[in-house]
C-alpha cells in the first residue's frame, strides 16, 4: 500500500460519502461493524455487534483505514470452503478513512502479485499512516456505509 504520513482527505474525492458506521455482512449469522471515533480518528471494530477485543491486551481492535474488496466466489466441493476469485481478476470496493468512503477498483494479476487499489480515475490510492484492515467480502453480501 502507498502510505501517506498526513491524514488523507477523502471528502473531496469522486463519489465520497460520510462513513461513520460500516457494516460488512459475511452471511446470515456473521457481520463485522466499524464505528468511527472522530476524536481519535480511528474505527473501532465490532463482531456480531459486540466489541472485538484482543485476548491478550484486552483492548478493542481498531484501525485507521479500511479497504472493502468485493470478490466473486464459488463454494468448493466440500460445500464448506469458498474459492475466492482473486488471481487474474479485478473488481470494485471501497476505501474508508477519516470518516469518509470512496468507491475504488482493485486488480490482482497473478498469485504472487500484489493487489492494486485505485480510485475510479485510475490513480493509486494513498492510505493514511496507521493500521489498515482489508476486508474481503463476496459480491452477494450486503455492505452498509453511513
mmCIF file of N, CA and C in Angstrom:
data_model
loop_
_atom_site.group_PDB
_atom_site.id
_atom_site.type_symbol
_atom_site.label_atom_id
_atom_site.label_comp_id
_atom_site.label_asym_id
_atom_site.label_seq_id
_atom_site.Cartn_x
_atom_site.Cartn_y
_atom_site.Cartn_z
ATOM 1 N N UNK A 1 0.841 -1.188 0.000
ATOM 2 C CA UNK A 1 0.000 0.000 0.000
ATOM 3 C C UNK A 1 0.878 1.240 0.000
ATOM 4 N N UNK A 2 0.326 2.284 -0.544
ATOM 5 C CA UNK A 2 1.026 3.550 -0.651
ATOM 6 C C UNK A 2 0.624 4.436 0.535
ATOM 7 N N UNK A 3 1.471 4.467 1.577
ATOM 8 C CA UNK A 3 1.142 5.220 2.792
ATOM 9 C C UNK A 3 1.531 6.681 2.666
ATOM 10 N N UNK A 4 0.720 7.543 3.274
ATOM 11 C CA UNK A 4 0.979 8.974 3.334
ATOM 12 C C UNK A 4 0.996 9.348 4.814
ATOM 13 N N UNK A 5 2.035 10.059 5.264
ATOM 14 C CA UNK A 5 2.169 10.377 6.687
ATOM 15 C C UNK A 5 1.136 11.391 7.167
ATOM 16 N N UNK A 6 0.516 12.100 6.246
ATOM 17 C CA UNK A 6 -0.546 13.026 6.649
ATOM 18 C C UNK A 6 -1.904 12.327 6.495
ATOM 19 N N UNK A 7 -2.918 12.865 7.165
ATOM 20 C CA UNK A 7 -4.254 12.291 7.037
ATOM 21 C C UNK A 7 -4.809 12.530 5.641
ATOM 22 N N UNK A 8 -5.302 11.478 5.034
ATOM 23 C CA UNK A 8 -5.903 11.558 3.707
ATOM 24 C C UNK A 8 -7.300 12.161 3.839
ATOM 25 N N UNK A 9 -7.614 13.137 2.996
ATOM 26 C CA UNK A 9 -8.940 13.750 2.988
ATOM 27 C C UNK A 9 -9.721 13.189 1.804
ATOM 28 N N UNK A 10 -10.615 12.258 2.097
ATOM 29 C CA UNK A 10 -11.419 11.641 1.043
ATOM 30 C C UNK A 10 -12.667 12.440 0.713
ATOM 31 N N UNK A 11 -12.990 13.452 1.503
ATOM 32 C CA UNK A 11 -14.267 14.167 1.354
ATOM 33 C C UNK A 11 -14.437 14.825 -0.006
ATOM 34 N N UNK A 12 -13.352 15.134 -0.693
ATOM 35 C CA UNK A 12 -13.436 15.808 -1.989
ATOM 36 C C UNK A 12 -13.210 14.858 -3.175
ATOM 37 N N UNK A 13 -13.043 13.572 -2.885
ATOM 38 C CA UNK A 13 -12.839 12.591 -3.950
ATOM 39 C C UNK A 13 -14.173 12.234 -4.606
ATOM 40 N N UNK A 14 -14.100 11.775 -5.851
ATOM 41 C CA UNK A 14 -15.295 11.373 -6.599
ATOM 42 C C UNK A 14 -16.065 10.285 -5.854
ATOM 43 N N UNK A 15 -17.352 10.510 -5.646
ATOM 44 C CA UNK A 15 -18.216 9.529 -5.007
ATOM 45 C C UNK A 15 -18.111 9.474 -3.492
ATOM 46 N N UNK A 16 -17.459 10.461 -2.862
ATOM 47 C CA UNK A 16 -17.261 10.452 -1.409
ATOM 48 C C UNK A 16 -18.587 10.523 -0.661
ATOM 49 N N UNK A 17 -18.695 9.715 0.390
ATOM 50 C CA UNK A 17 -19.853 9.746 1.280
ATOM 51 C C UNK A 17 -19.354 9.660 2.721
ATOM 52 N N UNK A 18 -20.176 10.138 3.633
ATOM 53 C CA UNK A 18 -19.849 10.040 5.056
ATOM 54 C C UNK A 18 -19.804 8.569 5.445
ATOM 55 N N UNK A 19 -18.816 8.211 6.272
ATOM 56 C CA UNK A 19 -18.642 6.809 6.676
ATOM 57 C C UNK A 19 -18.355 6.739 8.167
ATOM 58 N N UNK A 20 -19.400 6.904 8.966
ATOM 59 C CA UNK A 20 -19.258 6.809 10.419
ATOM 60 C C UNK A 20 -19.540 5.406 10.921
ATOM 61 N N UNK A 21 -20.363 4.667 10.188
ATOM 62 C CA UNK A 21 -20.710 3.295 10.554
ATOM 63 C C UNK A 21 -20.626 2.417 9.316
ATOM 64 N N UNK A 22 -19.862 1.347 9.417
ATOM 65 C CA UNK A 22 -19.691 0.419 8.307
ATOM 66 C C UNK A 22 -20.093 -0.965 8.799
ATOM 67 N N UNK A 23 -21.017 -1.616 8.086
ATOM 68 C CA UNK A 23 -21.419 -2.972 8.440
ATOM 69 C C UNK A 23 -21.155 -3.883 7.248
ATOM 70 N N UNK A 24 -20.344 -4.909 7.497
ATOM 71 C CA UNK A 24 -19.930 -5.836 6.451
ATOM 72 C C UNK A 24 -20.499 -7.206 6.797
ATOM 73 N N UNK A 25 -21.473 -7.660 6.024
ATOM 74 C CA UNK A 25 -22.093 -8.966 6.264
ATOM 75 C C UNK A 25 -21.261 -10.064 5.627
ATOM 76 N N UNK A 26 -21.184 -11.189 6.337
ATOM 77 C CA UNK A 26 -20.489 -12.373 5.825
ATOM 78 C C UNK A 26 -21.397 -13.592 5.869
ATOM 79 N N UNK A 27 -22.677 -13.391 5.737
ATOM 80 C CA UNK A 27 -23.633 -14.479 5.788
ATOM 81 C C UNK A 27 -24.749 -14.125 6.746
ATOM 82 N N UNK A 28 -25.647 -15.057 6.938
ATOM 83 C CA UNK A 28 -26.827 -14.790 7.755
ATOM 84 C C UNK A 28 -26.499 -14.575 9.222
ATOM 85 N N UNK A 29 -25.391 -15.126 9.705
ATOM 86 C CA UNK A 29 -25.139 -15.069 11.146
ATOM 87 C C UNK A 29 -23.809 -14.411 11.531
ATOM 88 N N UNK A 30 -23.151 -13.727 10.610
ATOM 89 C CA UNK A 30 -21.855 -13.140 10.954
ATOM 90 C C UNK A 30 -21.707 -11.784 10.271
ATOM 91 N N UNK A 31 -21.331 -10.778 11.039
ATOM 92 C CA UNK A 31 -21.019 -9.485 10.435
ATOM 93 C C UNK A 31 -19.942 -8.771 11.231
ATOM 94 N N UNK A 32 -19.252 -7.902 10.549
ATOM 95 C CA UNK A 32 -18.229 -7.051 11.151
ATOM 96 C C UNK A 32 -18.708 -5.620 11.014
ATOM 97 N N UNK A 33 -18.594 -4.857 12.088
ATOM 98 C CA UNK A 33 -19.004 -3.458 12.079
ATOM 99 C C UNK A 33 -17.832 -2.609 12.545
ATOM 100 N N UNK A 34 -17.673 -1.465 11.899
ATOM 101 C CA UNK A 34 -16.694 -0.479 12.329
ATOM 102 C C UNK A 34 -17.439 0.810 12.645
ATOM 103 N N UNK A 35 -17.120 1.417 13.776
ATOM 104 C CA UNK A 35 -17.722 2.698 14.164
ATOM 105 C C UNK A 35 -16.615 3.724 14.297
ATOM 106 N N UNK A 36 -16.821 4.874 13.646
ATOM 107 C CA UNK A 36 -15.797 5.913 13.614
ATOM 108 C C UNK A 36 -15.749 6.680 14.930
ATOM 109 N N UNK A 37 -14.562 6.796 15.484
ATOM 110 C CA UNK A 37 -14.286 7.587 16.683
ATOM 111 C C UNK A 37 -13.624 8.874 16.193
ATOM 112 N N UNK A 38 -14.428 9.933 16.053
ATOM 113 C CA UNK A 38 -13.946 11.184 15.463
ATOM 114 C C UNK A 38 -12.829 11.818 16.285
ATOM 115 N N UNK A 39 -12.902 11.701 17.598
ATOM 116 C CA UNK A 39 -11.883 12.316 18.463
ATOM 117 C C UNK A 39 -10.501 11.709 18.229
ATOM 118 N N UNK A 40 -10.448 10.383 18.099
ATOM 119 C CA UNK A 40 -9.169 9.686 17.897
ATOM 120 C C UNK A 40 -8.871 9.375 16.438
ATOM 121 N N UNK A 41 -9.815 9.672 15.544
ATOM 122 C CA UNK A 41 -9.679 9.455 14.103
ATOM 123 C C UNK A 41 -9.344 7.999 13.759
ATOM 124 N N UNK A 42 -10.085 7.074 14.409
ATOM 125 C CA UNK A 42 -9.929 5.644 14.142
ATOM 126 C C UNK A 42 -11.308 4.997 14.079
ATOM 127 N N UNK A 43 -11.333 3.792 13.543
ATOM 128 C CA UNK A 43 -12.549 2.983 13.509
ATOM 129 C C UNK A 43 -12.403 1.849 14.520
ATOM 130 N N UNK A 44 -13.355 1.739 15.440
ATOM 131 C CA UNK A 44 -13.387 0.630 16.381
ATOM 132 C C UNK A 44 -14.143 -0.528 15.757
ATOM 133 N N UNK A 45 -13.635 -1.750 15.970
ATOM 134 C CA UNK A 45 -14.176 -2.946 15.316
ATOM 135 C C UNK A 45 -15.093 -3.722 16.258
ATOM 136 N N UNK A 46 -16.228 -4.143 15.701
ATOM 137 C CA UNK A 46 -17.203 -4.953 16.416
ATOM 138 C C UNK A 46 -17.460 -6.218 15.609
ATOM 139 N N UNK A 47 -17.703 -7.316 16.292
ATOM 140 C CA UNK A 47 -18.022 -8.574 15.631
ATOM 141 C C UNK A 47 -19.373 -9.036 16.153
ATOM 142 N N UNK A 48 -20.338 -9.176 15.255
ATOM 143 C CA UNK A 48 -21.710 -9.522 15.635
ATOM 144 C C UNK A 48 -22.225 -8.600 16.740
ATOM 145 N N UNK A 49 -21.966 -7.308 16.553
ATOM 146 C CA UNK A 49 -22.437 -6.218 17.423
ATOM 147 C C UNK A 49 -21.762 -6.147 18.795
ATOM 148 N N UNK A 50 -20.784 -6.998 19.046
ATOM 149 C CA UNK A 50 -20.025 -6.972 20.297
ATOM 150 C C UNK A 50 -18.641 -6.387 20.013
ATOM 151 N N UNK A 51 -18.135 -5.589 20.955
ATOM 152 C CA UNK A 51 -16.783 -5.049 20.790
ATOM 153 C C UNK A 51 -15.811 -6.201 20.547
ATOM 154 N N UNK A 52 -14.981 -6.082 19.523
ATOM 155 C CA UNK A 52 -13.998 -7.112 19.168
ATOM 156 C C UNK A 52 -12.725 -6.828 19.982
ATOM 157 N N UNK A 53 -12.491 -7.636 21.012
ATOM 158 C CA UNK A 53 -11.440 -7.389 21.997
ATOM 159 C C UNK A 53 -10.264 -8.344 21.791
ATOM 160 N N UNK A 54 -9.052 -7.794 21.860
ATOM 161 C CA UNK A 54 -7.836 -8.591 21.791
ATOM 162 C C UNK A 54 -7.723 -9.440 23.065
ATOM 163 N N UNK A 55 -7.498 -10.731 22.916
ATOM 164 C CA UNK A 55 -7.449 -11.652 24.047
ATOM 165 C C UNK A 55 -6.332 -11.292 25.027
ATOM 166 N N UNK A 56 -5.168 -10.910 24.517
ATOM 167 C CA UNK A 56 -4.011 -10.642 25.368
ATOM 168 C C UNK A 56 -4.054 -9.253 25.983
ATOM 169 N N UNK A 57 -4.271 -8.231 25.161
ATOM 170 C CA UNK A 57 -4.199 -6.849 25.657
ATOM 171 C C UNK A 57 -5.502 -6.364 26.269
ATOM 172 N N UNK A 58 -6.605 -7.047 25.948
ATOM 173 C CA UNK A 58 -7.951 -6.661 26.408
ATOM 174 C C UNK A 58 -8.396 -5.317 25.822
ATOM 175 N N UNK A 59 -7.744 -4.868 24.766
ATOM 176 C CA UNK A 59 -8.116 -3.630 24.078
ATOM 177 C C UNK A 59 -8.969 -3.950 22.857
ATOM 178 N N UNK A 60 -9.872 -3.031 22.526
ATOM 179 C CA UNK A 60 -10.708 -3.226 21.346
ATOM 180 C C UNK A 60 -9.865 -3.011 20.094
ATOM 181 N N UNK A 61 -10.059 -3.910 19.114
ATOM 182 C CA UNK A 61 -9.367 -3.754 17.835
ATOM 183 C C UNK A 61 -9.837 -2.460 17.182
ATOM 184 N N UNK A 62 -8.897 -1.767 16.529
ATOM 185 C CA UNK A 62 -9.238 -0.540 15.811
ATOM 186 C C UNK A 62 -8.314 -0.391 14.622
ATOM 187 N N UNK A 63 -8.693 0.508 13.737
ATOM 188 C CA UNK A 63 -7.906 0.727 12.533
ATOM 189 C C UNK A 63 -8.072 2.158 12.041
ATOM 190 N N UNK A 64 -7.117 2.628 11.295
ATOM 191 C CA UNK A 64 -7.175 3.961 10.686
ATOM 192 C C UNK A 64 -7.877 3.902 9.332
ATOM 193 N N UNK A 65 -7.597 2.851 8.565
ATOM 194 C CA UNK A 65 -8.090 2.710 7.191
ATOM 195 C C UNK A 65 -8.774 1.361 7.014
ATOM 196 N N UNK A 66 -9.790 1.345 6.164
ATOM 197 C CA UNK A 66 -10.474 0.099 5.826
ATOM 198 C C UNK A 66 -10.597 0.042 4.303
ATOM 199 N N UNK A 67 -10.226 -1.095 3.750
ATOM 200 C CA UNK A 67 -10.462 -1.362 2.334
ATOM 201 C C UNK A 67 -11.421 -2.545 2.266
ATOM 202 N N UNK A 68 -12.557 -2.351 1.622
ATOM 203 C CA UNK A 68 -13.501 -3.447 1.399
ATOM 204 C C UNK A 68 -13.334 -3.872 -0.050
ATOM 205 N N UNK A 69 -12.936 -5.121 -0.243
ATOM 206 C CA UNK A 69 -12.675 -5.673 -1.569
ATOM 207 C C UNK A 69 -13.783 -6.674 -1.887
ATOM 208 N N UNK A 70 -14.659 -6.311 -2.833
ATOM 209 C CA UNK A 70 -15.779 -7.175 -3.229
ATOM 210 C C UNK A 70 -15.271 -8.183 -4.268
ATOM 211 N N UNK A 71 -15.507 -9.491 -4.008
ATOM 212 C CA UNK A 71 -14.983 -10.538 -4.892
ATOM 213 C C UNK A 71 -16.070 -11.541 -5.275
ATOM 214 N N UNK A 72 -15.910 -12.119 -6.443
ATOM 215 C CA UNK A 72 -16.739 -13.240 -6.896
ATOM 216 C C UNK A 72 -16.191 -14.507 -6.242
ATOM 217 N N UNK A 73 -17.027 -15.545 -6.118
ATOM 218 C CA UNK A 73 -16.574 -16.779 -5.483
ATOM 219 C C UNK A 73 -17.412 -17.962 -5.938
ATOM 220 N N UNK A 74 -16.910 -19.151 -5.649
ATOM 221 C CA UNK A 74 -17.643 -20.404 -5.788
ATOM 222 C C UNK A 74 -17.487 -21.145 -4.463
ATOM 223 N N UNK A 75 -18.462 -21.967 -4.133
ATOM 224 C CA UNK A 75 -18.334 -22.841 -2.969
ATOM 225 C C UNK A 75 -17.579 -24.087 -3.433
ATOM 226 N N UNK A 76 -16.589 -24.519 -2.646
ATOM 227 C CA UNK A 76 -15.789 -25.686 -3.006
ATOM 228 C C UNK A 76 -16.611 -26.970 -2.904
ATOM 229 N N UNK A 77 -16.067 -28.042 -3.432
ATOM 230 C CA UNK A 77 -16.772 -29.329 -3.485
ATOM 231 C C UNK A 77 -17.180 -29.834 -2.106
ATOM 232 N N UNK A 78 -16.446 -29.456 -1.070
ATOM 233 C CA UNK A 78 -16.784 -29.912 0.285
ATOM 234 C C UNK A 78 -17.988 -29.166 0.857
ATOM 235 N N UNK A 79 -18.497 -28.177 0.089
ATOM 236 C CA UNK A 79 -19.651 -27.367 0.478
ATOM 237 C C UNK A 79 -19.406 -26.570 1.772
ATOM 238 N N UNK A 80 -18.130 -26.340 2.088
ATOM 239 C CA UNK A 80 -17.766 -25.608 3.299
ATOM 240 C C UNK A 80 -16.846 -24.431 2.966
ATOM 241 N N UNK A 81 -15.765 -24.706 2.253
ATOM 242 C CA UNK A 81 -14.795 -23.669 1.914
ATOM 243 C C UNK A 81 -15.240 -22.890 0.683
ATOM 244 N N UNK A 82 -14.761 -21.637 0.596
ATOM 245 C CA UNK A 82 -15.045 -20.786 -0.550
ATOM 246 C C UNK A 82 -13.796 -20.629 -1.396
ATOM 247 N N UNK A 83 -13.972 -20.632 -2.691
ATOM 248 C CA UNK A 83 -12.905 -20.355 -3.648
ATOM 249 C C UNK A 83 -13.092 -18.907 -4.093
ATOM 250 N N UNK A 84 -12.310 -18.006 -3.501
ATOM 251 C CA UNK A 84 -12.404 -16.587 -3.840
ATOM 252 C C UNK A 84 -11.641 -16.328 -5.132
ATOM 253 N N UNK A 85 -12.267 -15.638 -6.069
ATOM 254 C CA UNK A 85 -11.665 -15.392 -7.380
ATOM 255 C C UNK A 85 -10.829 -14.108 -7.320
ATOM 256 N N UNK A 86 -9.571 -14.267 -6.915
ATOM 257 C CA UNK A 86 -8.676 -13.122 -6.772
ATOM 258 C C UNK A 86 -7.665 -13.033 -7.909
ATOM 259 N N UNK A 87 -6.905 -14.108 -8.139
ATOM 260 C CA UNK A 87 -5.832 -14.067 -9.129
ATOM 261 C C UNK A 87 -6.379 -13.896 -10.542
ATOM 262 N N UNK A 88 -5.782 -12.955 -11.267
ATOM 263 C CA UNK A 88 -6.187 -12.707 -12.640
ATOM 264 C C UNK A 88 -7.523 -12.005 -12.752
ATOM 265 N N UNK A 89 -7.969 -11.397 -11.677
ATOM 266 C CA UNK A 89 -9.277 -10.753 -11.669
ATOM 267 C C UNK A 89 -9.193 -9.312 -11.198
ATOM 268 N N UNK A 90 -10.332 -8.664 -11.272
ATOM 269 C CA UNK A 90 -10.464 -7.291 -10.790
ATOM 270 C C UNK A 90 -11.897 -7.105 -10.325
ATOM 271 N N UNK A 91 -12.119 -6.022 -9.610
ATOM 272 C CA UNK A 91 -13.461 -5.780 -9.123
ATOM 273 C C UNK A 91 -13.579 -4.417 -8.472
ATOM 274 N N UNK A 92 -14.659 -4.263 -7.729
ATOM 275 C CA UNK A 92 -14.948 -2.985 -7.083
ATOM 276 C C UNK A 92 -14.767 -3.110 -5.582
ATOM 277 N N UNK A 93 -14.776 -1.979 -4.928
ATOM 278 C CA UNK A 93 -14.654 -1.966 -3.481
ATOM 279 C C UNK A 93 -14.801 -0.557 -2.958
ATOM 280 N N UNK A 94 -14.387 -0.371 -1.717
ATOM 281 C CA UNK A 94 -14.461 0.941 -1.068
ATOM 282 C C UNK A 94 -13.227 1.155 -0.218
ATOM 283 N N UNK A 95 -12.763 2.387 -0.204
ATOM 284 C CA UNK A 95 -11.682 2.808 0.682
ATOM 285 C C UNK A 95 -12.304 3.756 1.692
ATOM 286 N N UNK A 96 -12.063 3.486 2.976
ATOM 287 C CA UNK A 96 -12.696 4.224 4.068
ATOM 288 C C UNK A 96 -11.614 4.730 5.011
ATOM 289 N N UNK A 97 -11.650 6.028 5.290
ATOM 290 C CA UNK A 97 -10.672 6.615 6.207
ATOM 291 C C UNK A 97 -11.164 7.982 6.656
ATOM 292 N N UNK A 98 -10.890 8.325 7.902
ATOM 293 C CA UNK A 98 -11.189 9.648 8.440
ATOM 294 C C UNK A 98 -12.642 10.076 8.258
ATOM 295 N N UNK A 99 -13.567 9.136 8.414
ATOM 296 C CA UNK A 99 -14.985 9.453 8.381
ATOM 297 C C UNK A 99 -15.612 9.538 7.002
ATOM 298 N N UNK A 100 -14.869 9.144 5.951
ATOM 299 C CA UNK A 100 -15.398 9.172 4.577
ATOM 300 C C UNK A 100 -15.075 7.877 3.841
ATOM 301 N N UNK A 101 -15.887 7.608 2.838
ATOM 302 C CA UNK A 101 -15.729 6.435 1.997
ATOM 303 C C UNK A 101 -15.752 6.856 0.536
ATOM 304 N N UNK A 102 -14.943 6.192 -0.274
ATOM 305 C CA UNK A 102 -14.984 6.412 -1.723
ATOM 306 C C UNK A 102 -14.953 5.068 -2.436
ATOM 307 N N UNK A 103 -15.648 4.961 -3.568
ATOM 308 C CA UNK A 103 -15.577 3.726 -4.351
ATOM 309 C C UNK A 103 -14.190 3.595 -4.982
ATOM 310 N N UNK A 104 -13.707 2.371 -5.059
ATOM 311 C CA UNK A 104 -12.408 2.096 -5.668
ATOM 312 C C UNK A 104 -12.513 0.884 -6.569
ATOM 313 N N UNK A 105 -11.423 0.604 -7.268
ATOM 314 C CA UNK A 105 -11.291 -0.610 -8.062
ATOM 315 C C UNK A 105 -10.062 -1.360 -7.556
ATOM 316 N N UNK A 106 -10.094 -2.684 -7.684
ATOM 317 C CA UNK A 106 -8.935 -3.497 -7.319
ATOM 318 C C UNK A 106 -8.611 -4.428 -8.471
ATOM 319 N N UNK A 107 -7.351 -4.855 -8.529
ATOM 320 C CA UNK A 107 -6.940 -5.847 -9.531
ATOM 321 C C UNK A 107 -5.754 -6.631 -8.989
ATOM 322 N N UNK A 108 -5.679 -7.888 -9.403
ATOM 323 C CA UNK A 108 -4.580 -8.771 -8.994
ATOM 324 C C UNK A 108 -4.245 -9.646 -10.195
ATOM 325 N N UNK A 109 -3.040 -9.478 -10.731
ATOM 326 C CA UNK A 109 -2.661 -10.192 -11.944
ATOM 327 C C UNK A 109 -2.450 -11.684 -11.714
ATOM 328 N N UNK A 110 -1.625 -12.033 -10.754
ATOM 329 C CA UNK A 110 -1.310 -13.441 -10.517
ATOM 330 C C UNK A 110 -1.148 -13.724 -9.037
ATOM 331 N N UNK A 111 -0.958 -14.993 -8.731
ATOM 332 C CA UNK A 111 -0.874 -15.429 -7.335
ATOM 333 C C UNK A 111 0.208 -14.693 -6.551
ATOM 334 N N UNK A 112 1.361 -14.441 -7.172
ATOM 335 C CA UNK A 112 2.484 -13.811 -6.481
ATOM 336 C C UNK A 112 2.518 -12.289 -6.633
ATOM 337 N N UNK A 113 1.518 -11.724 -7.298
ATOM 338 C CA UNK A 113 1.470 -10.272 -7.491
ATOM 339 C C UNK A 113 0.689 -9.611 -6.368
ATOM 340 N N UNK A 114 1.039 -8.365 -6.102
ATOM 341 C CA UNK A 114 0.309 -7.589 -5.098
ATOM 342 C C UNK A 114 -1.018 -7.123 -5.684
ATOM 343 N N UNK A 115 -2.016 -7.021 -4.827
ATOM 344 C CA UNK A 115 -3.293 -6.456 -5.243
ATOM 345 C C UNK A 115 -3.117 -4.948 -5.366
ATOM 346 N N UNK A 116 -3.637 -4.378 -6.453
ATOM 347 C CA UNK A 116 -3.556 -2.934 -6.666
ATOM 348 C C UNK A 116 -4.925 -2.325 -6.398
ATOM 349 N N UNK A 117 -4.927 -1.205 -5.687
ATOM 350 C CA UNK A 117 -6.158 -0.489 -5.368
ATOM 351 C C UNK A 117 -6.063 0.905 -5.959
ATOM 352 N N UNK A 118 -7.082 1.287 -6.755
ATOM 353 C CA UNK A 118 -7.069 2.603 -7.397
ATOM 354 C C UNK A 118 -8.401 3.309 -7.186
ATOM 355 N N UNK A 119 -8.332 4.642 -7.234
ATOM 356 C CA UNK A 119 -9.563 5.428 -7.283
ATOM 357 C C UNK A 119 -10.211 5.172 -8.634
ATOM 358 N N UNK A 120 -11.435 5.636 -8.817
ATOM 359 C CA UNK A 120 -12.147 5.404 -10.079
ATOM 360 C C UNK A 120 -11.431 6.013 -11.274
ATOM 361 N N UNK A 121 -10.632 7.075 -11.046
ATOM 362 C CA UNK A 121 -9.896 7.704 -12.156
ATOM 363 C C UNK A 121 -8.620 6.955 -12.523
ATOM 364 N N UNK A 122 -8.329 5.858 -11.810
ATOM 365 C CA UNK A 122 -7.171 5.028 -12.136
ATOM 366 C C UNK A 122 -5.917 5.320 -11.332
ATOM 367 N N UNK A 123 -5.891 6.381 -10.537
ATOM 368 C CA UNK A 123 -4.703 6.672 -9.726
ATOM 369 C C UNK A 123 -4.696 5.794 -8.482
ATOM 370 N N UNK A 124 -3.496 5.388 -8.079
ATOM 371 C CA UNK A 124 -3.347 4.514 -6.914
ATOM 372 C C UNK A 124 -3.806 5.233 -5.650
ATOM 373 N N UNK A 125 -4.520 4.501 -4.777
ATOM 374 C CA UNK A 125 -4.962 5.127 -3.535
ATOM 375 C C UNK A 125 -3.755 5.326 -2.612
ATOM 376 N N UNK A 126 -3.850 6.357 -1.786
ATOM 377 C CA UNK A 126 -2.907 6.575 -0.698
ATOM 378 C C UNK A 126 -3.682 6.365 0.585
ATOM 379 N N UNK A 127 -3.099 5.646 1.525
ATOM 380 C CA UNK A 127 -3.764 5.409 2.799
ATOM 381 C C UNK A 127 -3.073 6.232 3.878
ATOM 382 N N UNK A 128 -3.864 6.704 4.842
ATOM 383 C CA UNK A 128 -3.316 7.453 5.966
ATOM 384 C C UNK A 128 -2.391 6.544 6.767
ATOM 385 N N UNK A 129 -1.353 7.126 7.342
ATOM 386 C CA UNK A 129 -0.418 6.381 8.170
ATOM 387 C C UNK A 129 -1.169 5.749 9.334
ATOM 388 N N UNK A 130 -0.987 4.465 9.534
ATOM 389 C CA UNK A 130 -1.672 3.740 10.598
ATOM 390 C C UNK A 130 -2.112 2.380 10.115
ATOM 391 N N UNK A 131 -2.783 1.659 10.971
ATOM 392 C CA UNK A 131 -3.247 0.307 10.678
ATOM 393 C C UNK A 131 -4.289 0.339 9.556
ATOM 394 N N UNK A 132 -4.210 -0.642 8.656
ATOM 395 C CA UNK A 132 -5.177 -0.784 7.565
ATOM 396 C C UNK A 132 -5.742 -2.190 7.578
ATOM 397 N N UNK A 133 -7.067 -2.307 7.606
ATOM 398 C CA UNK A 133 -7.746 -3.595 7.501
ATOM 399 C C UNK A 133 -8.235 -3.737 6.067
ATOM 400 N N UNK A 134 -7.972 -4.901 5.485
ATOM 401 C CA UNK A 134 -8.534 -5.236 4.181
ATOM 402 C C UNK A 134 -9.582 -6.308 4.417
ATOM 403 N N UNK A 135 -10.825 -5.945 4.174
ATOM 404 C CA UNK A 135 -11.960 -6.835 4.394
ATOM 405 C C UNK A 135 -12.406 -7.368 3.035
ATOM 406 N N UNK A 136 -12.222 -8.667 2.808
ATOM 407 C CA UNK A 136 -12.640 -9.302 1.560
ATOM 408 C C UNK A 136 -14.065 -9.796 1.761
ATOM 409 N N UNK A 137 -14.976 -9.327 0.898
ATOM 410 C CA UNK A 137 -16.388 -9.670 1.019
ATOM 411 C C UNK A 137 -16.911 -10.109 -0.350
ATOM 412 N N UNK A 138 -17.744 -11.144 -0.353
ATOM 413 C CA UNK A 138 -18.297 -11.612 -1.631
ATOM 414 C C UNK A 138 -19.302 -10.610 -2.176
ATOM 415 N N UNK A 139 -19.461 -10.606 -3.475
ATOM 416 C CA UNK A 139 -20.317 -9.622 -4.136
ATOM 417 C C UNK A 139 -21.783 -9.771 -3.797
ATOM 418 N N UNK A 140 -22.209 -10.928 -3.303
ATOM 419 C CA UNK A 140 -23.628 -11.112 -2.995
ATOM 420 C C UNK A 140 -23.971 -10.757 -1.540
ATOM 421 N N UNK A 141 -23.003 -10.312 -0.774
ATOM 422 C CA UNK A 141 -23.237 -9.935 0.629
ATOM 423 C C UNK A 141 -23.473 -8.434 0.737
ATOM 424 N N UNK A 142 -24.162 -8.020 1.792
ATOM 425 C CA UNK A 142 -24.553 -6.623 1.987
ATOM 426 C C UNK A 142 -23.437 -5.834 2.667
ATOM 427 N N UNK A 143 -23.181 -4.655 2.115
ATOM 428 C CA UNK A 143 -22.243 -3.692 2.703
ATOM 429 C C UNK A 143 -23.037 -2.418 2.950
ATOM 430 N N UNK A 144 -23.028 -1.936 4.208
ATOM 431 C CA UNK A 144 -23.735 -0.723 4.549
ATOM 432 C C UNK A 144 -22.738 0.302 5.052
ATOM 433 N N UNK A 145 -22.756 1.488 4.432
ATOM 434 C CA UNK A 145 -21.875 2.577 4.841
ATOM 435 C C UNK A 145 -22.752 3.799 5.068
ATOM 436 N N UNK A 146 -22.722 4.333 6.283
ATOM 437 C CA UNK A 146 -23.478 5.564 6.550
ATOM 438 C C UNK A 146 -22.812 6.367 7.669
#
